[in-house]
């Protein structure tokens, strides 16, 4: 004898709706998980260049905890551009061609008048400002004008041009003492091999912080204030508007300023 089981249509309807909802939710989670994995797998590699002569605070190869303003900045940019930051350390003389050939996507802390083939490259909006300063040891008076440099020796970085001082250097070629990088420039000043050092204020402030025993003159002569930019490859993995939007967002949210203060 068969037993007949009666089920309310309302109960069947509710159970069916629940199972459908559960299945739909599981499918939704699966799609989301797959999307996240796909996004990570296909994230663009963004190739940023740093010149091998770059010193702290812009780049410090000796530590991973605080690698410098530029590596941290590149990480932030890559995040905004939905990519992964890849850094290439290269001779400064090769940077322009690497950008033109698409081996680098971007090279930051630069200016069109600092880089060869600049007219063939794209340029970002300004990322922040810096200034050229002439600094001295505590016992050496700060200059008030260029004529004060007569018969003095000035440490500079090899290959860099200083338009405001070209005439002064041309009149006295022995005045300029070139160094391979900013760190060596400051070392010359510390060891009294030169009377003054010509460098960017960002480096100067960092040097004072990390070398408190070196007695430097708190007064210094400002040559000029300038904006720095990113040189962008015509073959970059992003468009100029996309890159500029990322930079502007980092500026608006004060993240770039926070980076500078972190290393200042």
Rosetta silent file (secondary structure, phi, psi, omega in degrees, C-alpha in Angstrom):
SEQUENCE: XXXXXXXXXXXXXXXXXXXXXXXXXXXXXXXXXXXXXXXXXXXXXXXXXXXXXXXXXXXXXXXXXXXXXXXXXXXXXXXXXXXXXXXXXXXXXXXXXXXXXXXXXXXXXXXXXXXXXXXXXXXXXXXXXXXXXXXXXXXXXXXXXXXXXXXXXXXXXXXXXXXXXXXXXXXXXXXXXXXXXXXXXXXXXXXXXXXXXXXXXXXXXXXXXXXXXXXXXXXXXXXXXXXXXXXXXXXXXXXXXXXXXXXXXXXXXXXXXXXXXXXX
SCORE:     score description
SCORE:     0.000 S_00000001
   1 L     0.000  122.487 -178.588    0.000    0.000    0.000 S_00000001
   2 L   -82.286  139.057  176.347    1.525    3.299   -1.124 S_00000001
   3 L   -96.139  124.928  179.731    1.539    6.266    1.176 S_00000001
   4 L   -87.885  128.372  179.115    0.662    9.506   -0.555 S_00000001
   5 L  -105.559  125.069 -179.324    2.638   12.543    0.591 S_00000001
   6 L  -101.581  127.730  177.570    0.988   15.890    0.140 S_00000001
   7 L  -118.027  135.201  179.317    3.171   18.974   -0.170 S_00000001
   8 L   -68.466  131.924  175.823    1.876   22.463   -0.068 S_00000001
   9 H   -56.179  -31.613 -178.707    2.574   24.330   -3.339 S_00000001
  10 H   -67.065  -40.338  179.454    3.575   27.319   -1.207 S_00000001
  11 H   -66.805  -45.162  178.484    6.296   25.295    0.590 S_00000001
  12 H   -58.219  -41.746 -179.596    7.602   23.895   -2.688 S_00000001
  13 H   -62.953  -42.795 -179.323    7.705   27.402   -4.115 S_00000001
  14 H   -66.301  -43.556  179.457    9.624   28.755   -1.120 S_00000001
  15 H   -63.936  -43.017  179.280   12.171   25.918   -1.166 S_00000001
  16 H   -62.626  -41.179  179.503   12.680   26.313   -4.903 S_00000001
  17 H   -64.767  -39.394 -179.926   13.171   30.062   -4.565 S_00000001
  18 H   -64.205  -45.393 -179.506   15.693   29.555   -1.756 S_00000001
  19 H   -63.779  -39.795  178.078   17.707   27.029   -3.786 S_00000001
  20 H   -63.971  -42.806  179.232   17.687   29.329   -6.802 S_00000001
  21 H   -63.520  -43.270 -179.496   18.846   32.268   -4.677 S_00000001
  22 H   -62.965  -43.861  179.191   21.608   30.172   -3.070 S_00000001
  23 H   -63.851  -41.266  179.352   22.800   28.951   -6.462 S_00000001
  24 H   -64.622  -40.451 -179.899   22.743   32.459   -7.860 S_00000001
  25 H   -66.244  -40.198  178.485   24.731   33.823   -4.906 S_00000001
  26 H   -63.608  -41.759  178.010   27.342   31.064   -5.262 S_00000001
  27 H   -63.120  -39.082  179.104   27.641   31.818   -8.961 S_00000001
  28 H   -61.864  -45.466  179.035   28.036   35.525   -8.161 S_00000001
  29 H   -63.682  -38.137  179.266   30.891   34.808   -5.730 S_00000001
  30 H   -63.616  -42.807  179.641   32.562   32.555   -8.303 S_00000001
  31 H   -64.104  -42.357  179.027   32.413   35.291  -10.948 S_00000001
  32 H   -62.578  -47.284 -179.670   33.846   37.861   -8.526 S_00000001
  33 H   -61.098  -43.678  179.107   36.698   35.556   -7.494 S_00000001
  34 H   -63.322  -38.612  179.517   37.484   34.753  -11.121 S_00000001
  35 H   -63.980  -41.702  179.821   37.436   38.450  -11.963 S_00000001
  36 H   -65.791  -42.077  178.625   39.878   39.280   -9.185 S_00000001
  37 H   -64.590  -40.154 -179.721   42.217   36.483  -10.229 S_00000001
  38 H   -65.820  -40.591  179.605   42.023   37.579  -13.853 S_00000001
  39 H   -62.251  -42.780  179.422   42.719   41.182  -12.915 S_00000001
  40 H   -67.084  -39.272 -176.861   45.807   40.152  -10.935 S_00000001
  41 H   -69.021  -33.798 -175.647   46.991   37.841  -13.687 S_00000001
  42 L  -105.822   17.264  176.244   46.614   40.437  -16.423 S_00000001
  43 L   -61.522  135.861 -177.479   47.814   43.505  -14.488 S_00000001
  44 E   -69.153  138.940  170.117   50.056   45.607  -16.716 S_00000001
  45 E   -83.375  117.230  179.055   53.770   45.683  -16.020 S_00000001
  46 E  -102.518  117.078 -173.904   54.673   49.367  -15.836 S_00000001
  47 E   -95.335  110.993  179.361   58.372   49.897  -16.440 S_00000001
  48 E  -105.618  141.557 -179.959   59.832   52.886  -14.594 S_00000001
  49 E  -105.902  144.328  172.546   63.435   54.005  -14.995 S_00000001
  50 E  -131.135  129.305  178.469   65.850   55.341  -12.391 S_00000001
  51 E   -66.402  140.766 -175.346   69.279   56.684  -13.353 S_00000001
  52 L   -66.081  -16.593  178.710   72.092   54.709  -11.730 S_00000001
  53 L   -91.433    3.261 -178.455   73.601   57.917  -10.320 S_00000001
  54 L   -68.640  133.377 -177.038   70.402   58.799   -8.416 S_00000001
  55 L  -110.912  172.918  174.331   71.013   59.281   -4.693 S_00000001
  56 L   -68.087  143.100   14.871   68.886   59.383   -1.545 S_00000001
  57 L   -93.003    0.347 -179.224   66.251   60.495   -0.845 S_00000001
  58 L   -69.060  -39.490  179.044   65.069   59.818   -4.409 S_00000001
  59 L  -152.288  133.809  179.303   66.515   56.304   -4.485 S_00000001
  60 L  -134.799  107.745 -175.895   68.350   54.156   -1.964 S_00000001
  61 L   -78.985   -8.954 -173.757   69.428   50.694   -3.122 S_00000001
  62 L   -87.738   -6.862 -179.270   70.748   49.666    0.286 S_00000001
  63 L  -142.295  143.258  177.183   67.413   49.251    2.037 S_00000001
  64 L   -94.494  -20.102 -178.590   64.019   47.752    1.198 S_00000001
  65 L   -69.778  -42.151  179.020   62.189   49.417    4.086 S_00000001
  66 L  -133.904   76.712 -173.814   62.699   52.949    2.757 S_00000001
  67 L   -72.124  -15.279  177.627   63.875   52.596   -0.853 S_00000001
  68 L   129.693  167.802 -178.440   63.262   56.239   -1.681 S_00000001
  69 H   -60.087  -46.722 -175.122   60.739   58.740   -2.974 S_00000001
  70 H   -65.225  -49.514  177.646   60.760   57.419   -6.548 S_00000001
  71 H   -58.140  -40.923  178.126   60.171   53.686   -5.831 S_00000001
  72 H   -65.812  -40.122  178.545   57.346   54.559   -3.433 S_00000001
  73 H   -63.443  -41.752  179.437   55.901   57.013   -5.959 S_00000001
  74 H   -64.184  -37.762  177.022   56.024   54.377   -8.708 S_00000001
  75 H   -61.878  -43.083  179.690   54.140   51.914   -6.504 S_00000001
  76 H   -65.870  -42.291  178.479   51.410   54.479   -5.938 S_00000001
  77 H   -62.099  -46.107 -179.319   51.223   55.324   -9.639 S_00000001
  78 H   -59.462  -39.592  178.729   51.023   51.663  -10.614 S_00000001
  79 H   -62.633  -43.804  179.468   48.181   51.138   -8.163 S_00000001
  80 H   -66.372  -31.106 -177.308   46.238   54.053   -9.659 S_00000001
  81 L   -94.708    7.535  178.100   46.909   52.750  -13.181 S_00000001
  82 L    58.366   45.952  179.157   45.907   49.158  -12.239 S_00000001
  83 E  -137.149 -172.965  178.207   49.355   47.786  -12.985 S_00000001
  84 E  -117.995  133.727 -178.031   52.500   46.467  -11.333 S_00000001
  85 E   -79.609  127.764  175.370   55.583   48.613  -10.837 S_00000001
  86 E  -126.313  124.016 -174.238   58.804   47.327  -12.367 S_00000001
  87 E  -108.148  132.794  176.633   61.956   49.420  -11.842 S_00000001
  88 E  -117.142  123.672  175.814   64.995   49.420  -14.113 S_00000001
  89 E   -91.353  124.955 -171.677   68.239   51.029  -12.951 S_00000001
  90 E  -145.145  156.272  173.955   70.078   52.321  -16.001 S_00000001
  91 L   -58.721  139.910 -176.187   72.818   54.770  -17.078 S_00000001
  92 H   -59.855  -32.134 -178.346   71.363   58.257  -17.393 S_00000001
  93 H   -69.118  -14.695 -178.388   72.622   58.552  -20.967 S_00000001
  94 H   -97.531   -9.979 -170.682   70.443   55.627  -22.101 S_00000001
  95 H   -60.814  -46.548 -176.555   67.156   56.784  -20.609 S_00000001
  96 H   -58.936  -46.173 -178.656   65.886   58.854  -23.551 S_00000001
  97 H   -68.536  -35.419  177.749   66.394   56.050  -26.087 S_00000001
  98 H   -64.557  -34.905  175.710   64.867   53.456  -23.748 S_00000001
  99 H   -68.966  -43.449 -178.833   61.770   55.636  -23.519 S_00000001
 100 H   -63.613  -37.851 -178.404   61.619   56.106  -27.282 S_00000001
 101 L   -85.030   -3.105  178.944   61.925   52.366  -27.927 S_00000001
 102 L    82.233   11.214  176.578   59.327   51.507  -25.277 S_00000001
 103 L   -73.766  -24.853  172.553   61.783   49.724  -22.978 S_00000001
 104 L  -122.604  143.443  174.887   60.693   52.175  -20.273 S_00000001
 105 L   -88.033  -35.372 -175.787   57.193   53.552  -19.789 S_00000001
 106 E  -154.918  150.835  174.711   58.203   56.515  -17.634 S_00000001
 107 E  -136.608  117.264 -171.455   61.161   58.307  -16.104 S_00000001
 108 E  -109.308  167.512 -169.632   60.316   60.740  -13.323 S_00000001
 109 E    62.036   64.126 -179.436   62.010   63.678  -11.618 S_00000001
 110 E  -148.383  175.408  177.438   63.074   65.167  -14.924 S_00000001
 111 L  -145.215  154.681  178.615   62.540   68.153  -17.198 S_00000001
 112 L   -57.590  -31.705 -179.543   62.515   68.617  -20.992 S_00000001
 113 L   -83.255    0.311  177.650   65.737   70.645  -20.768 S_00000001
 114 L  -100.932  -15.909 -168.906   67.458   67.828  -18.849 S_00000001
 115 L  -122.815  138.009  175.657   66.797   64.984  -21.287 S_00000001
 116 L   -68.111  154.661  178.390   67.859   64.331  -24.871 S_00000001
 117 L    56.232   29.458 -175.214   65.145   63.875  -27.525 S_00000001
 118 H   -62.403  -30.293 -178.802   62.691   65.532  -25.140 S_00000001
 119 H   -71.158  -18.196  179.825   60.531   66.824  -28.022 S_00000001
 120 H   -91.791   -5.128 -179.656   59.947   63.231  -29.153 S_00000001
 121 L  -103.340  164.519  171.171   58.708   62.162  -25.730 S_00000001
 122 E   -94.968  155.313 -178.213   55.461   62.861  -23.902 S_00000001
 123 E  -130.542  141.178 -179.693   55.531   64.802  -20.637 S_00000001
 124 L   -81.073  176.225  168.184   53.318   64.614  -17.584 S_00000001
 125 L   -68.985  162.208  177.356   51.911   67.428  -15.516 S_00000001
 126 L   -57.591  140.660  177.484   54.329   68.672  -12.797 S_00000001
 127 L   -95.918  -38.669  171.207   54.703   66.185   -9.940 S_00000001
 128 E  -168.083  178.851 -177.896   56.288   68.595   -7.429 S_00000001
 129 E  -112.017  153.230  175.905   58.748   71.483   -7.168 S_00000001
 130 E  -143.725 -176.087  177.588   62.383   71.647   -6.125 S_00000001
 131 E  -152.623  148.771  173.823   65.164   74.234   -6.306 S_00000001
 132 E   -83.870  131.448  179.935   68.866   74.501   -7.078 S_00000001
 133 E  -132.312  147.536  172.468   70.885   75.771   -4.120 S_00000001
 134 E  -101.684  117.635 -176.140   74.517   76.658   -3.496 S_00000001
 135 E  -116.842  160.448 -178.105   75.502   75.393   -0.056 S_00000001
 136 E  -143.630  171.178  173.691   78.653   75.718    2.033 S_00000001
 137 E   -74.229  165.996 -174.623   80.199   74.584    5.290 S_00000001
 138 L   -58.919  -36.050 -176.590   79.400   76.521    8.418 S_00000001
 139 L   -81.774   -7.311 -179.801   82.685   78.460    8.352 S_00000001
 140 L  -100.394  123.932 -178.906   82.231   79.507    4.712 S_00000001
 141 L   -61.455  141.558  174.599   79.999   82.553    4.130 S_00000001
 142 L   -70.505  142.861 -179.731   76.954   82.011    1.948 S_00000001
 143 L   -76.750  155.937  177.984   77.177   83.886   -1.335 S_00000001
 144 L  -110.827  -22.254  175.057   74.845   86.794   -2.089 S_00000001
 145 L  -155.735  170.931 -173.807   75.456   86.964   -5.843 S_00000001
 146 H   -64.423  -27.346 -179.586   77.420   85.127   -8.515 S_00000001
 147 H   -64.974  -21.026  178.346   80.387   87.477   -8.298 S_00000001
 148 H   -68.818  -11.301 -178.250   81.079   86.079   -4.814 S_00000001
 149 H   -85.533   -1.603 -178.901   82.160   82.849   -6.500 S_00000001
 150 L   -57.444  129.925  179.467   85.310   84.424   -7.940 S_00000001
 151 L    64.972   18.306  176.997   88.350   82.221   -7.200 S_00000001
 152 L  -106.806  159.747  178.516   86.117   79.675   -5.452 S_00000001
 153 L  -109.851  132.325 -175.615   85.654   75.992   -6.262 S_00000001
 154 E  -120.814  125.819  176.997   82.146   74.616   -6.782 S_00000001
 155 E   -82.734  130.416  179.802   81.206   70.921   -6.726 S_00000001
 156 E  -133.537  173.652  178.179   78.677   69.952   -9.415 S_00000001
 157 E   -98.397  129.996 -177.876   77.279   66.746  -10.936 S_00000001
 158 L   -58.520  133.156  177.909   78.897   65.585  -14.150 S_00000001
 159 L    89.789  -12.983  179.183   76.724   65.986  -17.230 S_00000001
 160 L   -87.038  143.775  177.457   74.298   68.414  -15.599 S_00000001
 161 L  -106.328  142.104 -179.895   73.842   71.880  -17.039 S_00000001
 162 L  -127.407   86.350 -172.850   73.334   74.966  -14.906 S_00000001
 163 H   -52.203  -38.353 -176.744   72.145   77.768  -17.247 S_00000001
 164 H   -68.792  -19.623 -176.056   72.350   80.496  -14.588 S_00000001
 165 H  -113.956    4.568 -176.447   76.024   79.712  -13.958 S_00000001
 166 H   -60.083  -42.822  179.880   77.264   78.877  -17.463 S_00000001
 167 H   -64.591  -41.520  179.830   78.840   82.304  -17.982 S_00000001
 168 H   -63.771  -43.303  179.148   80.509   82.171  -14.569 S_00000001
 169 H   -68.267  -37.274 -179.576   81.876   78.687  -15.248 S_00000001
 170 H   -65.688  -34.635 -179.977   83.015   79.639  -18.758 S_00000001
 171 H   -72.328  -24.098 -179.567   85.004   82.584  -17.399 S_00000001
 172 L  -143.582   82.679 -175.381   86.788   80.304  -14.930 S_00000001
 173 H   -58.282  -27.982 -178.504   86.771   76.644  -16.089 S_00000001
 174 H   -75.439   -9.220 -178.946   88.734   75.498  -13.034 S_00000001
 175 H   -67.978  -37.349 -174.469   85.918   76.670  -10.778 S_00000001
 176 E   -85.736  126.873  178.243   83.674   73.707  -11.609 S_00000001
 177 E  -118.743  101.423 -175.413   84.550   70.356   -9.976 S_00000001
 178 E   -75.352  145.589  176.840   82.399   67.582  -11.454 S_00000001
 179 E  -128.377  159.515 -177.363   81.303   64.521   -9.458 S_00000001
 180 L   -72.687  -26.022  179.955   79.646   61.297  -10.562 S_00000001
 181 L  -157.125  176.409 -177.593   76.605   61.884   -8.321 S_00000001
 182 H   -65.214  -38.529 -179.171   75.161   64.141   -5.634 S_00000001
 183 H   -58.635  -41.837  179.378   76.551   62.036   -2.784 S_00000001
 184 H   -68.945  -34.121  176.666   80.106   62.571   -4.068 S_00000001
 185 H   -59.456  -46.712  179.858   79.408   66.280   -4.460 S_00000001
 186 H   -70.792  -31.251  177.018   78.503   66.560   -0.787 S_00000001
 187 H   -64.307  -40.749  177.147   81.449   64.382    0.183 S_00000001
 188 H   -60.819  -41.214  179.393   83.783   66.860   -1.522 S_00000001
 189 H   -65.330  -44.293 -179.192   82.194   69.680    0.448 S_00000001
 190 H   -62.022  -38.370 -178.054   82.483   67.758    3.711 S_00000001
 191 L   -86.370    5.796  176.539   86.183   66.998    3.065 S_00000001
 192 L    64.247   30.045  175.659   86.885   70.667    2.202 S_00000001
 193 L   -83.338  -18.688  177.377   87.935   69.897   -1.349 S_00000001
 194 L  -134.519  164.797  178.673   85.542   72.585   -2.607 S_00000001
 195 L   -89.582  -33.882 -177.037   84.125   75.811   -1.200 S_00000001
 196 E  -139.108  157.440  174.162   80.528   75.287   -2.339 S_00000001
 197 E  -125.146  134.419  179.298   78.297   72.504   -3.598 S_00000001
 198 E  -105.552  116.354 -176.440   75.575   73.031   -6.180 S_00000001
 199 E  -153.888  177.207  177.602   72.674   70.617   -5.726 S_00000001
 200 E   -85.362  146.781 -175.389   68.930   70.340   -5.395 S_00000001
 201 H   -60.238  -31.610  179.114   67.323   71.327   -2.105 S_00000001
 202 H   -58.858  -44.459  177.399   65.724   67.882   -1.760 S_00000001
 203 H   -67.216  -41.793 -177.003   69.181   66.307   -1.517 S_00000001
 204 H   -61.183  -47.709 -179.078   70.475   69.077    0.731 S_00000001
 205 H   -63.798  -38.167  178.499   67.698   68.719    3.313 S_00000001
 206 H   -67.435  -40.588  179.960   68.120   64.933    3.368 S_00000001
 207 H   -62.862  -42.506  178.713   71.890   65.243    3.810 S_00000001
 208 H   -61.095  -38.498 -178.006   71.452   67.574    6.786 S_00000001
 209 H   -69.971  -39.796 -174.265   69.061   65.112    8.388 S_00000001
 210 H   -92.248  -10.522  178.504   71.261   62.047    7.879 S_00000001
 211 L  -129.314   63.925 -174.805   74.620   63.747    8.589 S_00000001
 212 L   -63.514  -21.317 -178.397   73.942   65.885   11.682 S_00000001
 213 L   -80.446  -16.833  177.951   77.633   66.007   12.593 S_00000001
 214 L   -79.381  119.781 -175.039   78.564   67.748    9.343 S_00000001
 215 L   -86.450  100.588  179.658   78.452   71.451   10.077 S_00000001
 216 E  -105.597  150.331  178.704   76.752   73.100    7.128 S_00000001
 217 L   -70.583  126.081  179.641   75.810   76.727    6.782 S_00000001
 218 L   -68.512  -21.865  177.098   72.080   77.162    7.385 S_00000001
 219 L   -91.306  134.736  179.357   72.135   80.063    4.934 S_00000001
 220 L  -144.205  163.008 -176.106   72.339   79.132    1.271 S_00000001
 221 E  -101.632  123.139 -179.615   71.933   80.796   -2.094 S_00000001
 222 E   -86.777  119.249  177.830   68.902   79.799   -4.206 S_00000001
 223 E   -76.746  -51.441  177.769   69.762   79.593   -7.902 S_00000001
 224 E  -166.234  157.981  172.450   66.218   78.867   -9.099 S_00000001
 225 E  -106.276  140.228 -175.099   62.978   77.081   -8.249 S_00000001
 226 E  -147.512  156.744  173.504   61.653   74.607  -10.799 S_00000001
 227 E   -90.983  149.656  173.375   58.971   71.983  -11.408 S_00000001
 228 E  -116.414  150.770 -172.713   59.858   68.356  -12.124 S_00000001
 229 E  -131.350 -179.812  170.112   57.910   66.058  -14.437 S_00000001
 230 E  -112.228  129.239  172.228   57.769   62.503  -15.733 S_00000001
 231 E   -83.686  129.494 -174.194   59.021   61.783  -19.243 S_00000001
 232 E  -115.864  140.214  178.779   56.644   59.292  -20.860 S_00000001
 233 L   -71.929  139.378  173.099   57.279   56.847  -23.663 S_00000001
 234 L   -62.187  -17.594 -179.495   55.195   57.252  -26.843 S_00000001
 235 L  -106.773   21.611 -175.402   54.765   53.453  -26.550 S_00000001
 236 L   -62.160  158.544 -179.732   53.743   53.472  -22.883 S_00000001
 237 L   -78.935    8.331 -179.897   51.222   50.997  -21.489 S_00000001
 238 L  -145.232  163.493  176.655   48.952   53.930  -20.592 S_00000001
 239 L   -88.107  161.758  177.978   47.771   57.152  -22.207 S_00000001
 240 H   -61.585  -45.559  177.101   49.039   60.575  -21.159 S_00000001
 241 H   -58.507  -38.336  178.432   45.584   61.578  -19.791 S_00000001
 242 H   -63.721  -44.084 -179.461   45.460   58.362  -17.714 S_00000001
 243 H   -65.039  -45.739 -179.653   48.909   59.026  -16.292 S_00000001
 244 H   -63.002  -37.173  177.691   48.150   62.671  -15.556 S_00000001
 245 H   -62.932  -39.459  178.519   44.898   61.737  -13.838 S_00000001
 246 H   -65.116  -42.983  178.964   46.837   59.351  -11.578 S_00000001
 247 H   -63.581  -45.850 -178.815   49.391   62.058  -10.739 S_00000001
 248 H   -62.539  -36.740  178.543   46.702   64.639  -10.020 S_00000001
 249 H   -65.954  -41.721  178.662   44.879   62.221   -7.714 S_00000001
 250 H   -66.126  -32.143  177.136   48.101   61.568   -5.757 S_00000001
 251 H   -72.759  -43.922 -177.998   48.659   65.318   -5.498 S_00000001
 252 H   -63.925  -37.950 -179.356   45.076   66.030   -4.436 S_00000001
 253 L   -85.154    5.945  176.441   45.159   63.345   -1.748 S_00000001
 254 L    67.728   13.435 -176.842   48.519   64.735   -0.494 S_00000001
 255 H   -69.345  -35.091  178.151   50.220   61.374   -1.029 S_00000001
 256 H   -66.927  -43.855  178.863   53.132   62.890   -2.967 S_00000001
 257 H   -63.424  -37.539  177.786   53.713   65.489   -0.265 S_00000001
 258 H   -63.487  -37.622  177.030   53.564   62.767    2.372 S_00000001
 259 H   -62.991  -44.892 -179.428   56.264   60.858    0.495 S_00000001
 260 H   -63.067  -43.587  179.718   58.524   63.906    0.399 S_00000001
 261 H   -65.814  -33.064  179.316   57.993   64.546    4.106 S_00000001
 262 H   -60.482  -36.645 -176.515   58.707   60.875    4.861 S_00000001
 263 H  -104.555   -1.088 -173.883   62.203   61.175    3.436 S_00000001
 264 L   -74.887    0.000    0.000   62.915   64.827    4.150 S_00000001
